[in-house]
mmCIF file of C-alpha atoms and ligand atoms in Angstrom:
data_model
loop_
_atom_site.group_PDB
_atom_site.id
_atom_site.type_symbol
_atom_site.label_atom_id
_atom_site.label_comp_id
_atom_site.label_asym_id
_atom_site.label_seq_id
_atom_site.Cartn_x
_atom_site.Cartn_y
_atom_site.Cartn_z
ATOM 1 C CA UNK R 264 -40.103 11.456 39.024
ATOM 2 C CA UNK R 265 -40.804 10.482 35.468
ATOM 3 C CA UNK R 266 -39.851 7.563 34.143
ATOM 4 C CA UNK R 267 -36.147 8.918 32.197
ATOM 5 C CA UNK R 268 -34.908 10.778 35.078
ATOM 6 C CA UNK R 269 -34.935 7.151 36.992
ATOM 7 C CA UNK R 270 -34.184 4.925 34.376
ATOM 8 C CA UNK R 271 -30.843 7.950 34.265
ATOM 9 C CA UNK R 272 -30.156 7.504 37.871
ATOM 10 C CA UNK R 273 -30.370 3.641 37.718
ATOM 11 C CA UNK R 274 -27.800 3.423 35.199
ATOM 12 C CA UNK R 275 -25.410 5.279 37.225
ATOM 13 C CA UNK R 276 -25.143 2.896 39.901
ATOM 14 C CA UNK R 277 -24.431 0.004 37.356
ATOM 15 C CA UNK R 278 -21.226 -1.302 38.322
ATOM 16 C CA UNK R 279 -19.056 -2.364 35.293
ATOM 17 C CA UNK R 280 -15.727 -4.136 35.847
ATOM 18 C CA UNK R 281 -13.128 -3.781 33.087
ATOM 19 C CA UNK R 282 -10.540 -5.492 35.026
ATOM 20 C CA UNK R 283 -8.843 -7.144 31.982
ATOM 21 C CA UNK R 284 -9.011 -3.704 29.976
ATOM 22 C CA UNK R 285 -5.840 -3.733 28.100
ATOM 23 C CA UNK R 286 -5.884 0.113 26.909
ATOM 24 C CA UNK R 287 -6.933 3.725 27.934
ATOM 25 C CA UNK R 288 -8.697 6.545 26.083
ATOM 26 C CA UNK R 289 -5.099 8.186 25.782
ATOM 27 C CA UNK R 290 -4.016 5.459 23.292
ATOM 28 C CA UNK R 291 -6.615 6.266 21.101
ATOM 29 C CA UNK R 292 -5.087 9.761 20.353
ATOM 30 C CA UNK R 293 -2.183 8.065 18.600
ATOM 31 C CA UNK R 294 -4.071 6.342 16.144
ATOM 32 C CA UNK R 295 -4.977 8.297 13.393
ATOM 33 C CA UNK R 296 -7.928 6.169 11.705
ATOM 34 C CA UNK R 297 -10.814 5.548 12.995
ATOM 35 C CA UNK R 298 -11.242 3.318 15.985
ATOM 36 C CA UNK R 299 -14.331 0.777 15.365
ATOM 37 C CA UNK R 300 -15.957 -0.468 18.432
ATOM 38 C CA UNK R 301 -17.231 -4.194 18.663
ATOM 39 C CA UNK R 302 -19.957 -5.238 21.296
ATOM 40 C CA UNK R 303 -20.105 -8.920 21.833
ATOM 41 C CA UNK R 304 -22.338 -10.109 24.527
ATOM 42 C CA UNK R 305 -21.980 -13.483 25.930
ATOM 43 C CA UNK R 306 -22.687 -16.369 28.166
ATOM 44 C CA UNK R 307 -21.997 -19.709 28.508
ATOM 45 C CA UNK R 308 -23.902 -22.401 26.362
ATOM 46 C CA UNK R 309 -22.044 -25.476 24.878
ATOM 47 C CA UNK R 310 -20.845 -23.445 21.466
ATOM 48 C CA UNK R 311 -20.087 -20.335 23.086
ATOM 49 C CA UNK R 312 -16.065 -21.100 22.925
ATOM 50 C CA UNK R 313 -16.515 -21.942 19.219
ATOM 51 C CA UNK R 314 -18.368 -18.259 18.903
ATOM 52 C CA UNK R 315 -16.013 -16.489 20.531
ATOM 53 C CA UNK R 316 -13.021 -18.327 18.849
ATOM 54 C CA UNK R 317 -14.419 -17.955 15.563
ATOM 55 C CA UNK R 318 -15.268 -14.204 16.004
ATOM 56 C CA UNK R 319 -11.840 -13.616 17.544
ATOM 57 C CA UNK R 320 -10.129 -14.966 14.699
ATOM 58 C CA UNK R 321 -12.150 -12.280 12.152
ATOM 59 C CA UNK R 322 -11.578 -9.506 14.552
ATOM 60 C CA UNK R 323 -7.905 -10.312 14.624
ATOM 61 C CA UNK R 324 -7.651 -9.971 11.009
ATOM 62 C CA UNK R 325 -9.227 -6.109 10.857
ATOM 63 C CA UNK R 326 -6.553 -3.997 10.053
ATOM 64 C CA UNK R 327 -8.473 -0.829 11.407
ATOM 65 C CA UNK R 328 -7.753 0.119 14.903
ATOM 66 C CA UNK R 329 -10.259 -2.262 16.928
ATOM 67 C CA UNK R 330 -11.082 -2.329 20.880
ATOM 68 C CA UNK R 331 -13.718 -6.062 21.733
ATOM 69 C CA UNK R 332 -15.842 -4.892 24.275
ATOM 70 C CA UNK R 333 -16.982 -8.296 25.412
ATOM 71 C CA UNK R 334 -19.482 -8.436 28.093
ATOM 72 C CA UNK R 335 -20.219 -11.555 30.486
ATOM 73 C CA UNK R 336 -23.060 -11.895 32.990
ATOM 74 C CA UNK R 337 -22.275 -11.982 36.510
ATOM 75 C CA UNK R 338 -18.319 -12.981 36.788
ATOM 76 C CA UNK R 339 -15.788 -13.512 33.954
ATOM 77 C CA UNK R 340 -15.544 -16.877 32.675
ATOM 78 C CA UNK R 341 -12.150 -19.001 33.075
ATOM 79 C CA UNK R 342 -12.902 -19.904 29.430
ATOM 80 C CA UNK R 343 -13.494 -16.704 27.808
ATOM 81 C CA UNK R 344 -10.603 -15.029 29.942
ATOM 82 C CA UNK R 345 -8.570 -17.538 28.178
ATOM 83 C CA UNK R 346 -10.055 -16.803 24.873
ATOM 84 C CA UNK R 347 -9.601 -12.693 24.909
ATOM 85 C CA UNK R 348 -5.742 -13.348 26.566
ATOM 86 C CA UNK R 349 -5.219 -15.211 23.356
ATOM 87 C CA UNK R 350 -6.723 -13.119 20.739
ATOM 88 C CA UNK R 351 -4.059 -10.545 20.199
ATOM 89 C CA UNK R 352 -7.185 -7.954 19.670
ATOM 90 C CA UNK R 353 -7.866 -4.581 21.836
ATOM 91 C CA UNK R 354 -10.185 -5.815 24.621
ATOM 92 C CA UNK R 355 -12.396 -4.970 27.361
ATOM 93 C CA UNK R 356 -13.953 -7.675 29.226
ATOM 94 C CA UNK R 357 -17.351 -5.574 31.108
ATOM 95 C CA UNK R 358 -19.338 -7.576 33.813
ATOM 96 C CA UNK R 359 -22.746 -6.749 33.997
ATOM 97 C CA UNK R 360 -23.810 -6.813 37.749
ATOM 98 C CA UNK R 361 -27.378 -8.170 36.985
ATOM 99 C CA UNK R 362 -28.898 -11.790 38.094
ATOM 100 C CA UNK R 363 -29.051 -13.786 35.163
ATOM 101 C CA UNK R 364 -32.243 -15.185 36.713
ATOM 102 C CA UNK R 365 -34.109 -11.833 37.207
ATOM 103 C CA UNK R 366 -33.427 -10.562 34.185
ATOM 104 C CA UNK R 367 -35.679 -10.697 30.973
ATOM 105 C CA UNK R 368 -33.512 -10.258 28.214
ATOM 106 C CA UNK R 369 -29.631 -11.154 29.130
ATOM 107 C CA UNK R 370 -28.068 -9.696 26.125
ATOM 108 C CA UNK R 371 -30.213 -6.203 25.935
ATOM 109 C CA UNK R 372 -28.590 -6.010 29.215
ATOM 110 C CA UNK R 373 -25.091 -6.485 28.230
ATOM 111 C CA UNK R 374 -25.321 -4.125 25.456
ATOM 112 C CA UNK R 375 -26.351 -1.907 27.679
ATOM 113 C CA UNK R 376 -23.564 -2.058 30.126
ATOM 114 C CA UNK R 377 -21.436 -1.731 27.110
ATOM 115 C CA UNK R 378 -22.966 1.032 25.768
ATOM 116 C CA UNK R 379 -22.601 3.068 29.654
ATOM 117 C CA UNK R 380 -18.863 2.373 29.025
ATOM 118 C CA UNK R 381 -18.180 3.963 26.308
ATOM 119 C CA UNK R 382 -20.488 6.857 27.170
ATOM 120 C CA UNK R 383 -18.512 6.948 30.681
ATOM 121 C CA UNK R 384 -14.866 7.277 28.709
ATOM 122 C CA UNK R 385 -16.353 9.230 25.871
ATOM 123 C CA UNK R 386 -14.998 6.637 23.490
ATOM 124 C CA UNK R 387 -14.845 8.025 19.738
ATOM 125 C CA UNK R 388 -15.506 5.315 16.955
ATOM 126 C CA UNK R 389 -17.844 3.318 15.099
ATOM 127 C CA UNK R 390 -20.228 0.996 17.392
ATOM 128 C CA UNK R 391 -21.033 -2.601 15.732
ATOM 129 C CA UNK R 392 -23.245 -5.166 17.619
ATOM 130 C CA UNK R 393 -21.595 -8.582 16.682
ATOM 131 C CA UNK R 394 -23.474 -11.089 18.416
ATOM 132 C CA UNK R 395 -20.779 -14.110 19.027
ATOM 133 C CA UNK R 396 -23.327 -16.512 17.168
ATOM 134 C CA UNK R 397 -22.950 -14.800 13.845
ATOM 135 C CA UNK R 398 -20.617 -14.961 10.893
ATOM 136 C CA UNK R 399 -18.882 -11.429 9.843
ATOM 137 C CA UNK R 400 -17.415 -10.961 6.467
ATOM 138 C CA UNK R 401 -14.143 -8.849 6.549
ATOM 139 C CA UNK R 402 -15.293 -6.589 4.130
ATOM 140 C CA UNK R 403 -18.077 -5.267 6.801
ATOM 141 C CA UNK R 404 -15.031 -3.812 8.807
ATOM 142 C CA UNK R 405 -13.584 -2.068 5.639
ATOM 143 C CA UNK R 406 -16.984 -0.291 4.767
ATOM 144 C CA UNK R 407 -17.459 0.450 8.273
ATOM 145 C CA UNK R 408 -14.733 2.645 8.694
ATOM 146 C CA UNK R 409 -16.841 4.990 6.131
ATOM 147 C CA UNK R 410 -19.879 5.785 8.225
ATOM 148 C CA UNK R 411 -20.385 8.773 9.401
ATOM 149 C CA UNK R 412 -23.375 8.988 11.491
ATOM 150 C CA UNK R 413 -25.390 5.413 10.660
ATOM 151 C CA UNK R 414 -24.635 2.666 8.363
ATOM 152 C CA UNK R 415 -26.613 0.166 7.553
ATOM 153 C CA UNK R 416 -26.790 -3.563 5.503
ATOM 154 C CA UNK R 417 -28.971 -6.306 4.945
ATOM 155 C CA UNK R 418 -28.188 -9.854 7.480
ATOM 156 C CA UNK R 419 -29.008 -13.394 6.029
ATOM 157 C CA UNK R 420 -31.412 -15.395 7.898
ATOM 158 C CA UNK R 421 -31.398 -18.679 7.911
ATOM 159 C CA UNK R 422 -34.577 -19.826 9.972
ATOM 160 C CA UNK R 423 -34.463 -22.673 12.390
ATOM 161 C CA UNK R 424 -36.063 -25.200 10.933
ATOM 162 C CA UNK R 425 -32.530 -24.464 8.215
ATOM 163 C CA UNK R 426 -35.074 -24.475 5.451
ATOM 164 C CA UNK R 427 -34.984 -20.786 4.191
ATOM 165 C CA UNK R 428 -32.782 -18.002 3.665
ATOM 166 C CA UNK R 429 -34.041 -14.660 4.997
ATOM 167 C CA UNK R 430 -33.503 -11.073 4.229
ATOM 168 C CA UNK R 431 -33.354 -8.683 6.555
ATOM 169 C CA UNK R 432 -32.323 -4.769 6.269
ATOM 170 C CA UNK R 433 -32.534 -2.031 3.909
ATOM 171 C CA UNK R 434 -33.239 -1.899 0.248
ATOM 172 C CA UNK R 435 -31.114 1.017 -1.075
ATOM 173 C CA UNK R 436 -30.098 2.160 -4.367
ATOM 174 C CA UNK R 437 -26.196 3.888 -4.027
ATOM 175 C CA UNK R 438 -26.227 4.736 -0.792
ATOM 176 C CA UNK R 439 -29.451 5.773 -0.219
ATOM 177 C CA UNK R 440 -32.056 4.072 1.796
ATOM 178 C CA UNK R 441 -35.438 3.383 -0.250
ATOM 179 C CA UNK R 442 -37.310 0.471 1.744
ATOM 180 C CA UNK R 443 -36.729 -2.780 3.960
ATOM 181 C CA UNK R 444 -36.286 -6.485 3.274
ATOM 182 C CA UNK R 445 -38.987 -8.082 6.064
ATOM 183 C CA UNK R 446 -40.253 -11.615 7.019
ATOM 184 C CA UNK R 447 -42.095 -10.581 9.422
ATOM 185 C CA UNK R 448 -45.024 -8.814 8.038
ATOM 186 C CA UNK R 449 -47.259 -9.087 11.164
ATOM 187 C CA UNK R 450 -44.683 -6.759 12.768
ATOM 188 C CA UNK R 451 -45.198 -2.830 12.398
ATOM 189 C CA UNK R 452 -41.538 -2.096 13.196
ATOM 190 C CA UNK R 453 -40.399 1.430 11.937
ATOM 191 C CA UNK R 454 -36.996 -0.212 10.620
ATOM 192 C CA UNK R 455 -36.611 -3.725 9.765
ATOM 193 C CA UNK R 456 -33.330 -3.941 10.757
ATOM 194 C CA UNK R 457 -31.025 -6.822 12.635
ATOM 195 C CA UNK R 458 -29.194 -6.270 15.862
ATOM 196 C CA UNK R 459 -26.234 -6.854 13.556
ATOM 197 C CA UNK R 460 -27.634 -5.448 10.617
ATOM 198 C CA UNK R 461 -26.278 -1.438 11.771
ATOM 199 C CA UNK R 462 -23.177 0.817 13.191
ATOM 200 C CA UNK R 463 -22.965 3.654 14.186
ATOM 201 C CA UNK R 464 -20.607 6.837 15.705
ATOM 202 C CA UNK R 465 -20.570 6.155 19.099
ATOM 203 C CA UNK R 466 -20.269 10.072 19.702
ATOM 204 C CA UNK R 467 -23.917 10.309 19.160
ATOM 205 C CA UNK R 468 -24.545 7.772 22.487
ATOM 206 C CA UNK R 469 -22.340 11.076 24.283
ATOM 207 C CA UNK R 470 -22.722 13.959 22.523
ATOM 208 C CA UNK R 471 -26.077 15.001 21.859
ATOM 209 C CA UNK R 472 -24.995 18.770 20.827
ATOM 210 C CA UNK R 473 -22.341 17.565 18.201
ATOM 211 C CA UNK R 474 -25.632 15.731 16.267
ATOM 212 C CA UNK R 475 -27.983 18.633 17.136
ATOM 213 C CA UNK R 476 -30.364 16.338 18.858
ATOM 214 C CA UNK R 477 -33.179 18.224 20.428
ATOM 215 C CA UNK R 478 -33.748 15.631 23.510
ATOM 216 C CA UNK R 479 -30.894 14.980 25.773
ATOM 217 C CA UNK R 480 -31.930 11.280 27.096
ATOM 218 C CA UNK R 481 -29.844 9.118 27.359
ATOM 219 C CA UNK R 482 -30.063 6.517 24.489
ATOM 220 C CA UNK R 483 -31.165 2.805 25.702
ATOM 221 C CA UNK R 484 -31.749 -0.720 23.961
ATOM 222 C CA UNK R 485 -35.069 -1.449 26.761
ATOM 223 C CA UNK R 486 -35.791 -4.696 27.997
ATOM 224 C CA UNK R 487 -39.826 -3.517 28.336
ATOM 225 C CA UNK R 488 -39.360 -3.211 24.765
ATOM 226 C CA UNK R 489 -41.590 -6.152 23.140
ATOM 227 C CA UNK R 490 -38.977 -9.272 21.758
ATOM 228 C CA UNK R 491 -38.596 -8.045 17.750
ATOM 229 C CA UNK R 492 -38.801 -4.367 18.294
ATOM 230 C CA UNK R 493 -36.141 -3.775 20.303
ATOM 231 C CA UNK R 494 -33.742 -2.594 17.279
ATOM 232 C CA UNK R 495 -35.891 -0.576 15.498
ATOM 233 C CA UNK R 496 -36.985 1.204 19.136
ATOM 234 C CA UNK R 497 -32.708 1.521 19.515
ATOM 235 C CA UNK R 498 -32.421 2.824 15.943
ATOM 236 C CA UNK R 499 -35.071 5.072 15.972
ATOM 237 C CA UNK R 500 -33.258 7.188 18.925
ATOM 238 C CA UNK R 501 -30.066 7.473 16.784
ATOM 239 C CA UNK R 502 -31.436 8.430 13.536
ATOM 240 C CA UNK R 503 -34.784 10.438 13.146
ATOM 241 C CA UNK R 504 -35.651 8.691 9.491
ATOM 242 C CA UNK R 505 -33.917 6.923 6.240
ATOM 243 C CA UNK R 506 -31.947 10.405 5.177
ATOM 244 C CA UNK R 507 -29.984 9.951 8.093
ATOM 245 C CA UNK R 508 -28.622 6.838 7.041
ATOM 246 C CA UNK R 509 -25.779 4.938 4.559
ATOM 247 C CA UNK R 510 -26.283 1.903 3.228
ATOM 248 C CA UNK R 511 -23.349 0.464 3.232
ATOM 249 C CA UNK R 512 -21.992 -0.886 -0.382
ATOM 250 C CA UNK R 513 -23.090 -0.033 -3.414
ATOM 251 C CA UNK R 514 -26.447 -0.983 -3.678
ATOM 252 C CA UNK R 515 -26.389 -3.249 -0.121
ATOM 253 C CA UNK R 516 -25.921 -6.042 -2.653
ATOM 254 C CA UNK R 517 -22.991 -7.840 -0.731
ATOM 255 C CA UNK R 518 -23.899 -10.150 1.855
ATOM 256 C CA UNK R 519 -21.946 -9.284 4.877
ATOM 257 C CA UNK R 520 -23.651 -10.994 7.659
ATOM 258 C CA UNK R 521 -24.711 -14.414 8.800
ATOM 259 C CA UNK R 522 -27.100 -15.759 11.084
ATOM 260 C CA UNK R 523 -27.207 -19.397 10.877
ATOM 261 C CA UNK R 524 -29.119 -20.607 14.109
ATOM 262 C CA UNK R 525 -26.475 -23.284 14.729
ATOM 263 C CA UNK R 526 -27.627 -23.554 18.538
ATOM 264 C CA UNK R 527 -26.514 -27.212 19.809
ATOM 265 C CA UNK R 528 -28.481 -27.258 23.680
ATOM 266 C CA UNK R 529 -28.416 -30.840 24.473
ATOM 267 C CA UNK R 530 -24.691 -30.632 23.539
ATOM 268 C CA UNK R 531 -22.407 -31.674 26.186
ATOM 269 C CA UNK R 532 -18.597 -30.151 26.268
ATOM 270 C CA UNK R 533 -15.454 -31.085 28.020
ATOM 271 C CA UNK R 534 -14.949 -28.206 30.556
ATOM 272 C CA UNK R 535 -11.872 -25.312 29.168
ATOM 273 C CA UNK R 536 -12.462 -27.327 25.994
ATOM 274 C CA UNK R 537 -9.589 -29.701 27.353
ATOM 275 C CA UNK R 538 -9.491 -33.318 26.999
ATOM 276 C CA UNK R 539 -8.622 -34.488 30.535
ATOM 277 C CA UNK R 540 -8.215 -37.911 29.759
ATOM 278 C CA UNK R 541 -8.643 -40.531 26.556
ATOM 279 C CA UNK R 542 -12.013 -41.357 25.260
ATOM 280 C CA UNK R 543 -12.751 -44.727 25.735
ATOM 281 C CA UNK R 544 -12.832 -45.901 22.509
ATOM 282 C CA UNK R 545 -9.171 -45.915 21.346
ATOM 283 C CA UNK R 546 -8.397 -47.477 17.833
ATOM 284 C CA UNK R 547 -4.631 -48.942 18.155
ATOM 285 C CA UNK R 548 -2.047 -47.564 15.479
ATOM 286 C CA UNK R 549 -1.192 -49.903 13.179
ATOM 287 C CA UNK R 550 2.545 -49.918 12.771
HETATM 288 C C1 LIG H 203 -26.547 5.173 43.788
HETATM 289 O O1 LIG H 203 -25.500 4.956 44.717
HETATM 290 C C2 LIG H 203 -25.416 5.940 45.719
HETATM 291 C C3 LIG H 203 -24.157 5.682 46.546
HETATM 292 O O2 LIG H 203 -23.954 4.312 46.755
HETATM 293 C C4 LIG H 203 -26.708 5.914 46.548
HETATM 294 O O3 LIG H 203 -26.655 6.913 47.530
HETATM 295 C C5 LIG H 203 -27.887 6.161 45.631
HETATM 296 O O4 LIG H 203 -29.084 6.041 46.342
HETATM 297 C C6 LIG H 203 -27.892 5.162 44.492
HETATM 298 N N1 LIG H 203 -28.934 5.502 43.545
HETATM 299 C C7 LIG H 203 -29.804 4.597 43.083
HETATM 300 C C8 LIG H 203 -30.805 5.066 42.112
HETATM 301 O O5 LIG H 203 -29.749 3.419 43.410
HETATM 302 C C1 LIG H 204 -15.683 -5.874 40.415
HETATM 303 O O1 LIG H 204 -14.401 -5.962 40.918
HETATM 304 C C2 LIG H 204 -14.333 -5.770 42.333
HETATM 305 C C3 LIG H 204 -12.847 -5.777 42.733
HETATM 306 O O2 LIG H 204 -12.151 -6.816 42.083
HETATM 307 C C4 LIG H 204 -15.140 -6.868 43.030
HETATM 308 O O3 LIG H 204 -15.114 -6.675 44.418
HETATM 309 C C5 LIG H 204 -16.563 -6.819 42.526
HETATM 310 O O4 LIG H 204 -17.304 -7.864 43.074
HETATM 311 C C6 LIG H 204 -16.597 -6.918 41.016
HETATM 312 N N1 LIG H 204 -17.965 -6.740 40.567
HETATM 313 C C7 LIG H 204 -18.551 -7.574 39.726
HETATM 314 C C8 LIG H 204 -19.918 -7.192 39.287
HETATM 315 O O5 LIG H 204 -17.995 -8.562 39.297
HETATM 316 C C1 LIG H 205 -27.309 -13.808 42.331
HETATM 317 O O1 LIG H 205 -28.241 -14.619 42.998
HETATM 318 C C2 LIG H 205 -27.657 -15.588 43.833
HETATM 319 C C3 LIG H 205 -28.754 -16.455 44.398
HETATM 320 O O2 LIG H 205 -29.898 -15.728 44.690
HETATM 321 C C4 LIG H 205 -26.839 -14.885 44.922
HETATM 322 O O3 LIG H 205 -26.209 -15.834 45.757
HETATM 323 C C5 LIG H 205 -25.777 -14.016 44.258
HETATM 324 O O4 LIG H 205 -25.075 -13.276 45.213
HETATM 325 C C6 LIG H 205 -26.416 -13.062 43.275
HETATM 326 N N1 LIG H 205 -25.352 -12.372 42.526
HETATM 327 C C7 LIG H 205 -25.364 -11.060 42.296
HETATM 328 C C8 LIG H 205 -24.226 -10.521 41.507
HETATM 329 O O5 LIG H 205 -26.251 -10.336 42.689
HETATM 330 C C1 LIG H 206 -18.069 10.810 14.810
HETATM 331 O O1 LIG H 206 -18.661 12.020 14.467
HETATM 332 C C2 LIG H 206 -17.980 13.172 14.970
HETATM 333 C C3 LIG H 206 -18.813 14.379 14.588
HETATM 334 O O2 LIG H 206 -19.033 14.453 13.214
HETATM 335 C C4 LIG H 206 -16.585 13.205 14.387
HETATM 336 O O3 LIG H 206 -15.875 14.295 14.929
HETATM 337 C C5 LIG H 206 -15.854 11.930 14.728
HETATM 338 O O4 LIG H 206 -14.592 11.880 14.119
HETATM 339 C C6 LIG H 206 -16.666 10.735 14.258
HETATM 340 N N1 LIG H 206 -16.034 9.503 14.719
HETATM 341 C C7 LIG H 206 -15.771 8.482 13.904
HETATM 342 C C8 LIG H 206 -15.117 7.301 14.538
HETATM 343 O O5 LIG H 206 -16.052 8.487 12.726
HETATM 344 C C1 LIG H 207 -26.593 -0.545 -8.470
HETATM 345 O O1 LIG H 207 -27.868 -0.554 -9.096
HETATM 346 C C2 LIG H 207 -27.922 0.203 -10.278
HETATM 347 C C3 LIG H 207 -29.365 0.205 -10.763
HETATM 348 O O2 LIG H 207 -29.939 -1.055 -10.673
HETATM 349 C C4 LIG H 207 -26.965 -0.394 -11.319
HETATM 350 O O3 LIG H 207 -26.981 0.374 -12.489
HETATM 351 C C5 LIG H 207 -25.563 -0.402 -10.726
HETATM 352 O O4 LIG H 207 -24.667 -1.048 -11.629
HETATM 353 C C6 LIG H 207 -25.561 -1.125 -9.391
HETATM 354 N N1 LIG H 207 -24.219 -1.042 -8.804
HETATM 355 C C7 LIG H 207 -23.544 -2.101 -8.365
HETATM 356 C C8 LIG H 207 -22.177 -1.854 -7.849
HETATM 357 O O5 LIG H 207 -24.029 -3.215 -8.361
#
């Protein structure tokens, strides 16, 4: 068996539970503009109800037809239950049925069970990556909605010492693709592109025949795939080169996305975000 046909068979079995799915594929068929489709994976870590607030908030706000796959590790959290109830956006809340422990990258693995769902329903729309630890202008969602195979933009950087502003994505002139913004030289990636930096028509993850693509494997993010690569290695199975691709705005002059590293670990949190009592150190009202 080579290694495809088992990496195909392996992916069958994954269990996904969408137990908190709030919509079917039939709904879809009502709306006449195109659906876009937002991946979020997630876990818990002392600013993950901040994320998810603050990316709920700029989903809500989209006034394109929008289904939130979220995807947890494991079991659904209380808190982000709470969160999605609240949000008033489209959702699916996936589990992926992996050990956190024995696995090496937790959010290529999400992705991934996202990515079987919407092959399994055949869902129809344009496929975003929005990490929960990034910032999203609203204007990304407007351009989106004009991609029609692969859209691309540039992601600002800011590194985690917070002392530089990175570039990362294409270079293009119109539309058109002519090179990459990189800061990492010392990597030989094909495209120098952000996990966020990229949508695409999710028909392409389904349909190999509609897009005339000669192999018929099943397209994967990998987790053998060396940290830093792992994008270009997902891009490169969507899109065979540059011509296949929109830059999205004119001249992918207009920041759209934010990465600004603001990862608090020693950070402790009250649990639900609830106050359960006062904090010790009251200051009286003066009246
Ligand atoms: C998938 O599940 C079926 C039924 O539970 C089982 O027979 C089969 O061996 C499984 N395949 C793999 C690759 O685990
Ligand atoms: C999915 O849901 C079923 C039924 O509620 C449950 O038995 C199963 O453990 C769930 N699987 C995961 C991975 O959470
Ligand atoms: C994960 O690992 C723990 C400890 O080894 C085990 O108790 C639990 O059942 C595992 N969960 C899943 C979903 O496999
Ligand atoms: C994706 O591409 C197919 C084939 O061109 C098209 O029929 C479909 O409407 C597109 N979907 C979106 C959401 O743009
Ligand atoms: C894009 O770049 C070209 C050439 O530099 C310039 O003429 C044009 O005005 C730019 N368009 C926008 C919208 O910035």
């Amino acid at each position: 068996m080579n290694l495809e046909a088992s990496m195909k068979l392996e992916m069958e079995n994954k269990t996904v539970n969408a137990s908190h799915s709030l919509y079917s594929s039939h709904d879809f068929a009502l709306v006449s503009s195109k659906l876009l489709i937002i991946v979020t994976p997630t876990y818990s870590r002392p600013f993950q109800s901040f994320y998810l607030n603050r990316l709920a908030q700029t989903l809500r706000n989209v006034p394109h037809p929008l289904l939130w796959i979220v995807v947890e590790m494991s079991l659904q959290s209380d808190e982000t239950v709470k969160i999605l109830r609240d949000t008033g956006v489209m959702y699916g809340h996936l589990v992926g049925d992996h050990n956190v422990t024995s696995v090496k990258d937790t959010a290529i693995q999400l992705r991934e069970v996202a990515l079987y769902h919407i092959e399994r329903h055949q869902l129809d729309g344009i496929v975003l990556f929005a990490d929960d630890d990034k910032i999203y202008s609203l204007g990304l969602f407007d351009k989106m909605v004009e991609i029609k195979r692969f859209g691309t933009w540039p992601v600002v950087v800011l590194t985690e010492d917070k002392k530089r502003a990175l570039f990362e994505g294409p270079v293009c002139k119109g539309r058109e693709i002519v090179g990459w913004h990189t800061h990492q030289t010392r990597l030989s990636r094909r495209f120098q592109i952000d996990m966020s930096g990229f949508a695409f028509n999710s028909t392409i993850l389904w349909d190999p025949k509609r897009w005339h693509r000669p192999n018929i494997d099943l397209i994967r993010l990998h987790d053998s795939v060396r940290v830093g690569f792992q994008e270009s290695k997902f891009v490169e199975q969507l899109v065979e080169d540059e011509s296949q691709m929109e830059g999205l705005s004119e001249n992918c002059s207009r920041i759209l996305v934010w990465h600004l590293h603001l990862e608090a670990p020693q950070l402790l949190y009250p649990s639900g975000w609830l106050f359960e009592r006062n904090l010790e150190d009251l200051i009286p009202l003066m009246l």
